[in-house]
mmCIF file of C-alpha atoms in Angstrom:
data_model
loop_
_atom_site.group_PDB
_atom_site.id
_atom_site.type_symbol
_atom_site.label_atom_id
_atom_site.label_comp_id
_atom_site.label_asym_id
_atom_site.label_seq_id
_atom_site.Cartn_x
_atom_site.Cartn_y
_atom_site.Cartn_z
ATOM 1 C CA UNK D 3 -0.043 -0.020 -0.028
ATOM 2 C CA UNK D 4 1.855 3.114 -1.269
ATOM 3 C CA UNK D 5 1.749 6.584 -0.109
ATOM 4 C CA UNK D 6 3.056 10.023 -1.385
ATOM 5 C CA UNK D 7 6.716 10.362 -0.136
ATOM 6 C CA UNK D 8 6.911 14.112 -0.949
ATOM 7 C CA UNK D 9 4.815 16.982 -1.808
ATOM 8 C CA UNK D 10 5.515 20.396 -3.440
ATOM 9 C CA UNK D 11 3.099 23.270 -2.644
ATOM 10 C CA UNK D 12 3.108 25.848 -5.330
ATOM 11 C CA UNK D 13 3.301 28.736 -2.896
ATOM 12 C CA UNK D 14 4.332 32.438 -3.476
ATOM 13 C CA UNK D 15 6.601 34.908 -1.605
ATOM 14 C CA UNK D 16 3.879 37.294 -0.910
ATOM 15 C CA UNK D 17 2.884 37.173 2.919
ATOM 16 C CA UNK D 18 -0.728 36.218 2.249
ATOM 17 C CA UNK D 19 0.261 33.140 0.067
ATOM 18 C CA UNK D 20 3.277 32.112 2.141
ATOM 19 C CA UNK D 21 1.141 32.134 5.282
ATOM 20 C CA UNK D 22 -1.548 29.989 3.609
ATOM 21 C CA UNK D 23 0.922 27.643 2.142
ATOM 22 C CA UNK D 24 2.366 27.102 5.728
ATOM 23 C CA UNK D 25 -1.023 26.198 7.031
ATOM 24 C CA UNK D 26 -1.510 23.861 4.116
ATOM 25 C CA UNK D 27 1.775 22.177 4.904
ATOM 26 C CA UNK D 28 0.819 21.648 8.734
ATOM 27 C CA UNK D 29 -2.560 20.081 7.442
ATOM 28 C CA UNK D 30 -0.767 17.603 5.150
ATOM 29 C CA UNK D 31 1.567 16.646 7.971
ATOM 30 C CA UNK D 32 -1.185 16.073 10.450
ATOM 31 C CA UNK D 33 -3.336 13.990 7.936
ATOM 32 C CA UNK D 34 -0.190 11.831 7.260
ATOM 33 C CA UNK D 35 0.272 11.271 11.067
ATOM 34 C CA UNK D 36 -3.407 10.511 11.394
ATOM 35 C CA UNK D 37 -3.138 7.862 8.698
ATOM 36 C CA UNK D 38 0.105 6.480 10.307
ATOM 37 C CA UNK D 39 2.103 7.002 7.209
ATOM 38 C CA UNK D 40 5.186 8.590 8.674
ATOM 39 C CA UNK D 41 6.121 12.224 7.918
ATOM 40 C CA UNK D 42 6.184 13.033 4.045
ATOM 41 C CA UNK D 43 8.530 15.587 2.700
ATOM 42 C CA UNK D 44 6.540 18.765 2.120
ATOM 43 C CA UNK D 45 8.133 21.586 0.426
ATOM 44 C CA UNK D 46 7.095 25.208 -0.189
ATOM 45 C CA UNK D 47 8.037 26.419 -3.548
ATOM 46 C CA UNK D 48 8.840 29.951 -2.487
ATOM 47 C CA UNK D 49 11.370 28.705 0.046
ATOM 48 C CA UNK D 50 13.418 26.996 -2.471
ATOM 49 C CA UNK D 51 14.452 30.072 -4.405
ATOM 50 C CA UNK D 52 15.005 33.784 -3.851
ATOM 51 C CA UNK D 53 13.352 34.545 -7.106
ATOM 52 C CA UNK D 54 9.851 34.089 -8.434
ATOM 53 C CA UNK D 55 10.239 30.592 -9.928
ATOM 54 C CA UNK D 56 6.648 29.214 -9.956
ATOM 55 C CA UNK D 57 6.810 28.928 -13.708
ATOM 56 C CA UNK D 58 9.830 26.450 -13.484
ATOM 57 C CA UNK D 59 8.769 24.136 -10.868
ATOM 58 C CA UNK D 60 11.432 21.418 -11.708
ATOM 59 C CA UNK D 61 14.417 23.827 -11.295
ATOM 60 C CA UNK D 62 13.620 23.886 -7.618
ATOM 61 C CA UNK D 63 11.902 20.567 -7.201
ATOM 62 C CA UNK D 64 14.804 18.221 -8.261
ATOM 63 C CA UNK D 65 17.380 20.133 -6.287
ATOM 64 C CA UNK D 66 15.474 19.956 -3.154
ATOM 65 C CA UNK D 67 14.520 16.291 -3.425
ATOM 66 C CA UNK D 68 17.852 15.184 -4.762
ATOM 67 C CA UNK D 69 18.946 14.039 -1.126
ATOM 68 C CA UNK D 70 15.921 11.825 -0.552
ATOM 69 C CA UNK D 71 15.944 8.098 -1.640
ATOM 70 C CA UNK D 72 13.007 6.974 -4.023
ATOM 71 C CA UNK D 73 11.516 3.722 -3.885
ATOM 72 C CA UNK D 74 12.049 1.521 -6.926
ATOM 73 C CA UNK D 75 9.269 2.198 -9.634
ATOM 74 C CA UNK D 76 8.831 0.336 -12.874
ATOM 75 C CA UNK D 77 6.787 3.046 -14.756
ATOM 76 C CA UNK D 78 6.967 6.557 -15.509
ATOM 77 C CA UNK D 79 3.538 8.179 -14.498
ATOM 78 C CA UNK D 80 2.086 11.687 -14.812
ATOM 79 C CA UNK D 81 -1.249 11.804 -13.240
ATOM 80 C CA UNK D 82 -3.915 14.601 -12.612
ATOM 81 C CA UNK D 83 -7.302 15.837 -13.677
ATOM 82 C CA UNK D 84 -7.429 16.231 -17.337
ATOM 83 C CA UNK D 85 -7.679 19.662 -19.297
ATOM 84 C CA UNK D 86 -7.671 20.188 -23.076
ATOM 85 C CA UNK D 87 -8.144 23.031 -25.479
ATOM 86 C CA UNK D 88 -11.515 22.903 -27.223
ATOM 87 C CA UNK D 89 -10.060 25.137 -29.991
ATOM 88 C CA UNK D 90 -6.546 26.425 -30.891
ATOM 89 C CA UNK D 91 -5.456 28.798 -28.241
ATOM 90 C CA UNK D 92 -3.234 31.770 -28.436
ATOM 91 C CA UNK D 93 -1.732 31.108 -24.830
ATOM 92 C CA UNK D 94 -0.633 27.882 -25.946
ATOM 93 C CA UNK D 95 0.800 29.152 -29.295
ATOM 94 C CA UNK D 96 -1.903 27.444 -31.230
ATOM 95 C CA UNK D 97 -0.303 23.938 -30.352
ATOM 96 C CA UNK D 98 -2.137 20.987 -31.861
ATOM 97 C CA UNK D 99 -4.206 23.157 -33.927
ATOM 98 C CA UNK D 100 -5.426 20.273 -36.063
ATOM 99 C CA UNK D 101 -6.730 18.556 -33.005
ATOM 100 C CA UNK D 102 -6.856 20.619 -30.010
ATOM 101 C CA UNK D 103 -8.461 18.021 -27.704
ATOM 102 C CA UNK D 104 -5.661 15.449 -28.493
ATOM 103 C CA UNK D 105 -3.294 16.968 -25.849
ATOM 104 C CA UNK D 106 -3.977 16.984 -22.237
ATOM 105 C CA UNK D 107 -2.516 18.941 -19.285
ATOM 106 C CA UNK D 108 -3.189 18.745 -15.682
ATOM 107 C CA UNK D 109 -5.747 21.271 -13.920
ATOM 108 C CA UNK D 110 -3.427 22.665 -11.115
ATOM 109 C CA UNK D 111 -6.404 23.297 -8.766
ATOM 110 C CA UNK D 112 -6.878 19.466 -8.464
ATOM 111 C CA UNK D 113 -3.061 18.939 -8.001
ATOM 112 C CA UNK D 114 -0.914 16.509 -9.993
ATOM 113 C CA UNK D 115 1.560 13.799 -9.420
ATOM 114 C CA UNK D 116 4.787 12.309 -10.823
ATOM 115 C CA UNK D 117 6.012 8.848 -10.169
ATOM 116 C CA UNK D 118 9.588 8.930 -8.592
ATOM 117 C CA UNK D 119 11.203 7.269 -11.831
ATOM 118 C CA UNK D 120 9.801 10.036 -13.942
ATOM 119 C CA UNK D 121 10.857 12.715 -11.420
ATOM 120 C CA UNK D 122 14.272 11.443 -11.401
ATOM 121 C CA UNK D 123 14.603 11.434 -15.212
ATOM 122 C CA UNK D 124 13.235 14.946 -15.503
ATOM 123 C CA UNK D 125 15.596 16.080 -12.819
ATOM 124 C CA UNK D 126 18.454 15.068 -14.950
ATOM 125 C CA UNK D 127 17.285 16.145 -18.236
ATOM 126 C CA UNK D 128 16.295 19.755 -16.950
ATOM 127 C CA UNK D 129 19.940 20.238 -16.320
ATOM 128 C CA UNK D 130 21.070 19.895 -19.952
ATOM 129 C CA UNK D 131 17.903 20.635 -21.742
ATOM 130 C CA UNK D 132 16.037 23.959 -20.813
ATOM 131 C CA UNK D 133 12.594 24.752 -22.085
ATOM 132 C CA UNK D 134 12.593 25.939 -25.580
ATOM 133 C CA UNK D 135 10.656 29.284 -25.336
ATOM 134 C CA UNK D 136 12.070 32.466 -23.534
ATOM 135 C CA UNK D 137 8.644 33.112 -22.448
ATOM 136 C CA UNK D 138 6.638 31.273 -19.835
ATOM 137 C CA UNK D 139 2.859 31.820 -20.370
ATOM 138 C CA UNK D 140 0.984 28.818 -19.147
ATOM 139 C CA UNK D 141 2.798 26.643 -16.558
ATOM 140 C CA UNK D 142 0.513 23.517 -16.712
ATOM 141 C CA UNK D 143 0.557 23.294 -20.389
ATOM 142 C CA UNK D 144 4.367 23.911 -20.777
ATOM 143 C CA UNK D 145 5.092 21.320 -18.134
ATOM 144 C CA UNK D 146 3.011 18.777 -19.789
ATOM 145 C CA UNK D 147 4.533 19.464 -23.098
ATOM 146 C CA UNK D 148 8.088 19.151 -21.443
ATOM 147 C CA UNK D 149 7.122 15.866 -19.812
ATOM 148 C CA UNK D 150 5.615 14.458 -23.168
ATOM 149 C CA UNK D 151 8.810 15.441 -24.852
ATOM 150 C CA UNK D 152 7.383 15.040 -28.454
ATOM 151 C CA UNK D 153 5.954 11.761 -27.866
ATOM 152 C CA UNK D 154 9.130 10.273 -26.041
ATOM 153 C CA UNK D 155 7.661 10.794 -22.490
ATOM 154 C CA UNK D 156 4.397 9.836 -21.016
ATOM 155 C CA UNK D 157 1.164 11.851 -21.475
ATOM 156 C CA UNK D 158 -1.052 12.814 -18.529
ATOM 157 C CA UNK D 159 -3.135 9.885 -17.209
ATOM 158 C CA UNK D 160 -6.527 11.296 -16.070
ATOM 159 C CA UNK D 161 -7.198 10.047 -12.480
ATOM 160 C CA UNK D 162 -10.738 10.715 -11.117
ATOM 161 C CA UNK D 163 -9.625 10.918 -7.706
ATOM 162 C CA UNK D 164 -8.011 14.330 -8.615
ATOM 163 C CA UNK D 165 -10.774 16.590 -8.077
ATOM 164 C CA UNK D 166 -11.799 20.282 -7.968
ATOM 165 C CA UNK D 167 -15.221 19.709 -6.465
ATOM 166 C CA UNK D 168 -16.079 17.773 -3.369
ATOM 167 C CA UNK D 169 -17.518 14.374 -4.166
ATOM 168 C CA UNK D 170 -16.940 10.716 -3.086
ATOM 169 C CA UNK D 171 -13.457 9.121 -3.330
ATOM 170 C CA UNK D 172 -11.573 12.362 -4.006
ATOM 171 C CA UNK D 173 -7.952 12.389 -3.030
ATOM 172 C CA UNK D 174 -8.052 16.254 -3.631
ATOM 173 C CA UNK D 175 -10.555 19.071 -3.558
ATOM 174 C CA UNK D 176 -10.483 22.586 -4.213
ATOM 175 C CA UNK D 177 -12.391 25.500 -2.840
ATOM 176 C CA UNK D 178 -11.784 28.795 -4.820
ATOM 177 C CA UNK D 179 -9.168 31.143 -6.210
ATOM 178 C CA UNK D 180 -11.196 34.093 -4.631
ATOM 179 C CA UNK D 181 -11.042 33.435 -0.897
ATOM 180 C CA UNK D 182 -13.091 35.288 1.570
ATOM 181 C CA UNK D 183 -10.586 37.486 3.613
ATOM 182 C CA UNK D 184 -13.212 39.868 4.930
ATOM 183 C CA UNK D 185 -15.335 42.634 3.498
ATOM 184 C CA UNK D 186 -14.098 44.005 0.173
ATOM 185 C CA UNK D 187 -11.741 47.002 0.255
ATOM 186 C CA UNK D 188 -13.714 50.151 -0.316
ATOM 187 C CA UNK D 189 -13.957 51.403 -4.044
ATOM 188 C CA UNK D 190 -12.485 54.693 -2.748
ATOM 189 C CA UNK D 191 -9.205 52.649 -2.199
ATOM 190 C CA UNK D 192 -8.706 51.719 -5.741
ATOM 191 C CA UNK D 193 -7.560 54.194 -8.416
ATOM 192 C CA UNK D 194 -8.202 52.900 -11.980
ATOM 193 C CA UNK D 195 -5.987 54.055 -14.849
ATOM 194 C CA UNK D 196 -7.257 53.253 -18.330
ATOM 195 C CA UNK D 197 -4.697 53.309 -21.166
ATOM 196 C CA UNK D 198 -6.268 54.484 -24.417
ATOM 197 C CA UNK D 199 -5.380 56.480 -27.671
ATOM 198 C CA UNK D 200 -7.317 58.767 -29.986
ATOM 199 C CA UNK D 201 -8.100 55.975 -32.468
ATOM 200 C CA UNK D 202 -9.897 53.897 -29.772
ATOM 201 C CA UNK D 203 -11.782 56.744 -28.099
ATOM 202 C CA UNK D 204 -14.908 55.981 -30.117
ATOM 203 C CA UNK D 205 -14.308 52.141 -30.308
ATOM 204 C CA UNK D 206 -13.196 50.772 -27.001
ATOM 205 C CA UNK D 207 -13.850 53.473 -24.482
ATOM 206 C CA UNK D 208 -17.669 53.210 -25.029
ATOM 207 C CA UNK D 209 -17.482 49.420 -23.968
ATOM 208 C CA UNK D 210 -15.705 50.273 -20.556
ATOM 209 C CA UNK D 211 -18.529 53.012 -19.926
ATOM 210 C CA UNK D 212 -21.264 50.393 -20.891
ATOM 211 C CA UNK D 213 -19.766 47.573 -18.704
ATOM 212 C CA UNK D 214 -17.449 48.225 -15.694
ATOM 213 C CA UNK D 215 -16.741 51.995 -15.280
ATOM 214 C CA UNK D 216 -19.759 52.363 -13.016
ATOM 215 C CA UNK D 217 -18.144 50.170 -10.347
ATOM 216 C CA UNK D 218 -14.970 52.403 -10.125
ATOM 217 C CA UNK D 219 -14.573 54.822 -7.344
ATOM 218 C CA UNK D 220 -11.922 56.777 -9.018
ATOM 219 C CA UNK D 221 -11.085 56.237 -12.784
ATOM 220 C CA UNK D 222 -9.022 58.331 -15.337
ATOM 221 C CA UNK D 223 -8.403 57.759 -19.017
ATOM 222 C CA UNK D 224 -4.909 58.431 -20.293
ATOM 223 C CA UNK D 225 -4.434 59.033 -23.895
ATOM 224 C CA UNK D 226 -2.183 60.848 -26.357
ATOM 225 C CA UNK D 227 -4.899 63.586 -26.820
ATOM 226 C CA UNK D 228 -7.157 65.274 -24.340
ATOM 227 C CA UNK D 229 -10.684 64.560 -25.214
ATOM 228 C CA UNK D 230 -13.404 66.443 -22.896
ATOM 229 C CA UNK D 231 -16.116 64.117 -23.940
ATOM 230 C CA UNK D 232 -14.673 61.103 -22.112
ATOM 231 C CA UNK D 233 -12.748 62.919 -20.681
ATOM 232 C CA UNK D 234 -9.007 61.777 -21.343
ATOM 233 C CA UNK D 235 -5.843 63.208 -19.935
ATOM 234 C CA UNK D 236 -3.040 63.788 -22.406
ATOM 235 C CA UNK D 237 0.010 62.232 -20.610
ATOM 236 C CA UNK D 238 2.536 64.073 -22.957
ATOM 237 C CA UNK D 239 3.752 60.727 -24.574
ATOM 238 C CA UNK D 240 2.915 60.041 -28.259
ATOM 239 C CA UNK D 241 0.781 57.081 -28.944
ATOM 240 C CA UNK D 242 3.070 53.926 -29.608
ATOM 241 C CA UNK D 243 2.093 50.792 -31.404
ATOM 242 C CA UNK D 244 4.158 48.273 -29.715
ATOM 243 C CA UNK D 245 4.479 48.933 -25.934
ATOM 244 C CA UNK D 246 3.240 51.779 -23.639
ATOM 245 C CA UNK D 247 6.065 52.192 -21.204
ATOM 246 C CA UNK D 248 6.315 56.072 -21.256
ATOM 247 C CA UNK D 249 2.537 56.278 -20.777
ATOM 248 C CA UNK D 250 2.475 53.826 -17.865
ATOM 249 C CA UNK D 251 5.495 55.512 -16.098
ATOM 250 C CA UNK D 252 3.486 58.938 -16.530
ATOM 251 C CA UNK D 253 0.617 57.240 -14.875
ATOM 252 C CA UNK D 254 2.747 55.937 -11.892
ATOM 253 C CA UNK D 255 4.091 59.370 -11.414
ATOM 254 C CA UNK D 256 0.581 60.917 -11.417
ATOM 255 C CA UNK D 257 -0.638 58.410 -8.919
ATOM 256 C CA UNK D 258 1.777 59.616 -6.391
ATOM 257 C CA UNK D 259 1.071 63.200 -7.010
ATOM 258 C CA UNK D 260 -1.600 65.444 -5.347
ATOM 259 C CA UNK D 261 -3.354 65.691 -8.707
ATOM 260 C CA UNK D 262 -5.595 62.367 -7.885
ATOM 261 C CA UNK D 263 -7.109 61.151 -4.547
ATOM 262 C CA UNK D 264 -4.737 59.056 -2.447
ATOM 263 C CA UNK D 265 -5.535 55.496 -2.596
ATOM 264 C CA UNK D 266 -4.121 52.109 -1.280
ATOM 265 C CA UNK D 267 -4.262 50.529 -4.801
ATOM 266 C CA UNK D 268 -3.372 51.315 -8.449
ATOM 267 C CA UNK D 269 -5.036 49.162 -11.122
ATOM 268 C CA UNK D 270 -3.657 49.864 -14.619
ATOM 269 C CA UNK D 271 -5.811 48.418 -17.495
ATOM 270 C CA UNK D 272 -5.757 48.560 -21.346
ATOM 271 C CA UNK D 273 -8.966 50.180 -22.953
ATOM 272 C CA UNK D 274 -9.983 46.669 -24.113
ATOM 273 C CA UNK D 275 -9.652 44.959 -20.759
ATOM 274 C CA UNK D 276 -12.883 43.605 -19.322
ATOM 275 C CA UNK D 277 -12.916 43.535 -15.434
ATOM 276 C CA UNK D 278 -15.014 42.759 -12.288
ATOM 277 C CA UNK D 279 -14.092 45.643 -9.929
ATOM 278 C CA UNK D 280 -16.278 44.031 -7.177
ATOM 279 C CA UNK D 281 -14.429 40.758 -7.377
ATOM 280 C CA UNK D 282 -10.995 42.534 -7.533
ATOM 281 C CA UNK D 283 -12.015 44.740 -4.338
ATOM 282 C CA UNK D 284 -12.785 41.337 -2.644
ATOM 283 C CA UNK D 285 -9.427 39.667 -3.542
ATOM 284 C CA UNK D 286 -7.521 42.795 -2.365
ATOM 285 C CA UNK D 287 -8.843 42.410 0.998
ATOM 286 C CA UNK D 288 -6.340 39.422 1.257
ATOM 287 C CA UNK D 289 -3.271 41.582 0.569
ATOM 288 C CA UNK D 290 -1.613 44.218 2.713
ATOM 289 C CA UNK D 291 -1.139 47.565 0.861
ATOM 290 C CA UNK D 292 1.608 48.632 3.199
ATOM 291 C CA UNK D 293 3.552 45.739 1.455
ATOM 292 C CA UNK D 294 5.048 46.282 -2.025
ATOM 293 C CA UNK D 295 2.495 44.094 -3.947
ATOM 294 C CA UNK D 296 2.311 43.518 -7.719
ATOM 295 C CA UNK D 297 -0.602 41.331 -8.533
ATOM 296 C CA UNK D 298 -2.044 39.911 -11.792
ATOM 297 C CA UNK D 299 -1.504 37.264 -14.227
ATOM 298 C CA UNK D 300 2.065 36.291 -14.181
ATOM 299 C CA UNK D 301 4.185 35.435 -17.260
ATOM 300 C CA UNK D 302 7.980 34.857 -17.104
ATOM 301 C CA UNK D 303 10.755 36.033 -19.516
ATOM 302 C CA UNK D 304 13.962 33.944 -19.718
ATOM 303 C CA UNK D 305 13.372 32.375 -16.264
ATOM 304 C CA UNK D 306 15.959 29.661 -16.773
ATOM 305 C CA UNK D 307 18.728 32.302 -17.387
ATOM 306 C CA UNK D 308 17.785 34.300 -14.125
ATOM 307 C CA UNK D 309 15.252 36.457 -15.922
ATOM 308 C CA UNK D 310 12.207 37.851 -14.423
ATOM 309 C CA UNK D 311 8.352 37.518 -14.129
ATOM 310 C CA UNK D 312 5.789 40.105 -14.793
ATOM 311 C CA UNK D 313 2.121 40.774 -14.617
ATOM 312 C CA UNK D 314 0.605 41.022 -18.059
ATOM 313 C CA UNK D 315 -0.819 44.305 -18.847
ATOM 314 C CA UNK D 316 -3.963 43.378 -20.824
ATOM 315 C CA UNK D 317 -5.132 41.339 -17.792
ATOM 316 C CA UNK D 318 -4.805 44.176 -15.460
ATOM 317 C CA UNK D 319 -1.715 45.157 -13.267
ATOM 318 C CA UNK D 320 -2.318 45.844 -9.551
ATOM 319 C CA UNK D 321 0.150 47.637 -7.639
ATOM 320 C CA UNK D 322 0.107 48.735 -4.049
ATOM 321 C CA UNK D 323 1.003 52.272 -3.146
ATOM 322 C CA UNK D 324 4.084 50.910 -1.417
ATOM 323 C CA UNK D 325 5.202 49.259 -4.710
ATOM 324 C CA UNK D 326 4.612 52.291 -6.837
ATOM 325 C CA UNK D 327 6.560 54.434 -4.295
ATOM 326 C CA UNK D 328 9.472 51.879 -4.293
ATOM 327 C CA UNK D 329 9.505 52.007 -8.234
ATOM 328 C CA UNK D 330 9.363 55.763 -8.276
ATOM 329 C CA UNK D 331 12.545 56.052 -5.764
ATOM 330 C CA UNK D 332 14.411 53.272 -7.476
ATOM 331 C CA UNK D 333 15.334 55.222 -10.698
ATOM 332 C CA UNK D 334 13.779 52.532 -12.844
ATOM 333 C CA UNK D 335 12.876 54.107 -16.156
ATOM 334 C CA UNK D 336 11.793 53.152 -19.701
ATOM 335 C CA UNK D 337 14.560 52.947 -22.187
ATOM 336 C CA UNK D 338 12.009 53.787 -24.838
ATOM 337 C CA UNK D 339 8.502 55.054 -24.557
ATOM 338 C CA UNK D 340 7.315 52.137 -26.731
ATOM 339 C CA UNK D 341 9.048 49.484 -24.524
ATOM 340 C CA UNK D 342 6.506 46.930 -23.222
ATOM 341 C CA UNK D 343 5.405 48.341 -19.945
ATOM 342 C CA UNK D 344 4.453 45.240 -18.172
ATOM 343 C CA UNK D 345 7.935 43.663 -18.738
ATOM 344 C CA UNK D 346 9.800 46.700 -17.950
ATOM 345 C CA UNK D 347 7.764 47.023 -14.667
ATOM 346 C CA UNK D 348 8.533 43.217 -13.980
ATOM 347 C CA UNK D 349 12.095 43.540 -14.414
ATOM 348 C CA UNK D 350 12.233 46.580 -12.227
ATOM 349 C CA UNK D 351 10.195 45.132 -9.342
ATOM 350 C CA UNK D 352 12.194 41.774 -9.699
ATOM 351 C CA UNK D 353 15.426 43.802 -9.274
ATOM 352 C CA UNK D 354 14.054 45.463 -6.159
ATOM 353 C CA UNK D 355 13.137 42.023 -4.793
ATOM 354 C CA UNK D 356 9.343 42.607 -4.823
ATOM 355 C CA UNK D 357 7.566 39.316 -5.543
ATOM 356 C CA UNK D 358 5.256 39.117 -8.662
ATOM 357 C CA UNK D 359 2.285 37.575 -7.318
ATOM 358 C CA UNK D 360 0.037 35.458 -9.658
ATOM 359 C CA UNK D 361 -3.665 35.169 -9.430
ATOM 360 C CA UNK D 362 -5.421 32.722 -11.985
ATOM 361 C CA UNK D 363 -8.456 35.050 -11.793
ATOM 362 C CA UNK D 364 -6.693 37.642 -14.308
ATOM 363 C CA UNK D 365 -6.658 36.613 -17.962
ATOM 364 C CA UNK D 366 -4.617 38.183 -20.792
ATOM 365 C CA UNK D 367 -6.820 36.611 -23.362
ATOM 366 C CA UNK D 368 -10.471 35.917 -24.016
ATOM 367 C CA UNK D 369 -12.721 33.247 -22.203
ATOM 368 C CA UNK D 370 -12.598 30.938 -25.113
ATOM 369 C CA UNK D 371 -8.731 30.790 -24.897
ATOM 370 C CA UNK D 372 -8.961 29.080 -21.656
ATOM 371 C CA UNK D 373 -9.899 25.483 -20.695
ATOM 372 C CA UNK D 374 -10.090 25.596 -16.848
ATOM 373 C CA UNK D 375 -12.848 26.837 -14.781
ATOM 374 C CA UNK D 376 -13.632 30.445 -15.262
ATOM 375 C CA UNK D 377 -16.031 31.168 -12.576
ATOM 376 C CA UNK D 378 -15.433 34.286 -10.501
ATOM 377 C CA UNK D 379 -12.754 35.441 -13.075
ATOM 378 C CA UNK D 380 -11.507 38.981 -12.313
ATOM 379 C CA UNK D 381 -10.551 40.056 -15.829
ATOM 380 C CA UNK D 382 -10.330 39.240 -19.647
ATOM 381 C CA UNK D 383 -8.735 40.995 -22.584
ATOM 382 C CA UNK D 384 -9.309 41.829 -26.164
ATOM 383 C CA UNK D 385 -12.329 42.285 -28.220
ATOM 384 C CA UNK D 386 -11.171 40.180 -31.068
ATOM 385 C CA UNK D 387 -14.155 38.166 -32.628
ATOM 386 C CA UNK D 388 -16.318 38.505 -29.558
ATOM 387 C CA UNK D 389 -19.153 40.877 -28.225
ATOM 388 C CA UNK D 390 -17.291 42.541 -25.514
ATOM 389 C CA UNK D 391 -20.567 43.451 -23.514
ATOM 390 C CA UNK D 392 -21.924 40.112 -23.916
ATOM 391 C CA UNK D 393 -18.758 38.468 -22.478
ATOM 392 C CA UNK D 394 -18.745 40.947 -19.556
ATOM 393 C CA UNK D 395 -22.441 40.059 -18.706
ATOM 394 C CA UNK D 396 -21.676 36.460 -18.891
ATOM 395 C CA UNK D 397 -18.403 36.101 -16.979
ATOM 396 C CA UNK D 398 -17.929 39.260 -14.882
ATOM 397 C CA UNK D 399 -21.094 40.797 -13.969
ATOM 398 C CA UNK D 400 -22.401 39.999 -10.587
ATOM 399 C CA UNK D 401 -26.026 40.610 -10.476
ATOM 400 C CA UNK D 402 -26.739 40.066 -6.806
ATOM 401 C CA UNK D 403 -23.756 41.889 -5.192
ATOM 402 C CA UNK D 404 -24.331 44.777 -3.018
ATOM 403 C CA UNK D 405 -21.908 47.436 -4.184
ATOM 404 C CA UNK D 406 -19.939 48.527 -0.948
ATOM 405 C CA UNK D 407 -19.068 52.157 -0.596
#
């Protein structure tokens, strides 16, 4: 009768997540003791590296477990709850576009498992064969691809005991990515900055006004030109096609000035971001604005070469006042106005030791680009081939929430 010898909790360095991971570790150890199985090895990912390395689990995992003896195992197993794309997805680089459902990857909410034989081989392989892409976008899909190794490694085996809802015979269950940490933060504690430009004043801004603008306590639109009908604020930076670094750094400067109300939180979004501000304010109650907090959907750049993580701009970038103040005093700047603002912020924050905190509730793409559960999502991005107002009403609008002051 076997049991799990070791567990890795995908924890994060932010104090809220580190605390929750510590509690989960205690629960696992207590449960193992109750079952008389001896003390398993329970590792917290954020303790294995000084940098944010959640996207490269194996980099930490194999080093931390290399001192433990694994029992003999005659087969390589990769187990979990099966997810698959229903249509070719941009976040998976349109992989398996001819038959998207043919490739499976695990739902991290249910947990996933590797046999010791497979883990040992991956630990050796990762040392001389790094992931192919510089960008890390969707950990679960990229890990499954790395394990599969173009057909040379095992595919995911779907195991019904890995669950995301409570039912009989579940080895794992899952509650929510939107925990209840108390009453939502006040709408007066979130300042919303919308990046736009003249050509989208009549196309995208009306969607914001028809959907989520009403839930904002303080909101301003930042553009290359002033338009009193919206109104927009001209930030003195010409519109750029590639990135918006100059515009975003002008927003950070204005957030710290006396020109706008003083709030705990800054949310920076694109003009084609769809967002639920009530859900965001509920989520923000879990975090301490006196800490330097950077929150959103985390991507990674060149992580295997000591690169950095960043929150994607389209999904919405949340910064605490402490984080913005730290950025301002650090001397971090844009090398060009059209540099990618989200990546520059990520690089700056990483150099300052600020953890880039990931929430699966933020989405850089559209609902149809994701396969996992999207209930309680905080954001989506892009209007391409969708009706954004319908998407907002279907996925983001809460009909029964009392809007707190």
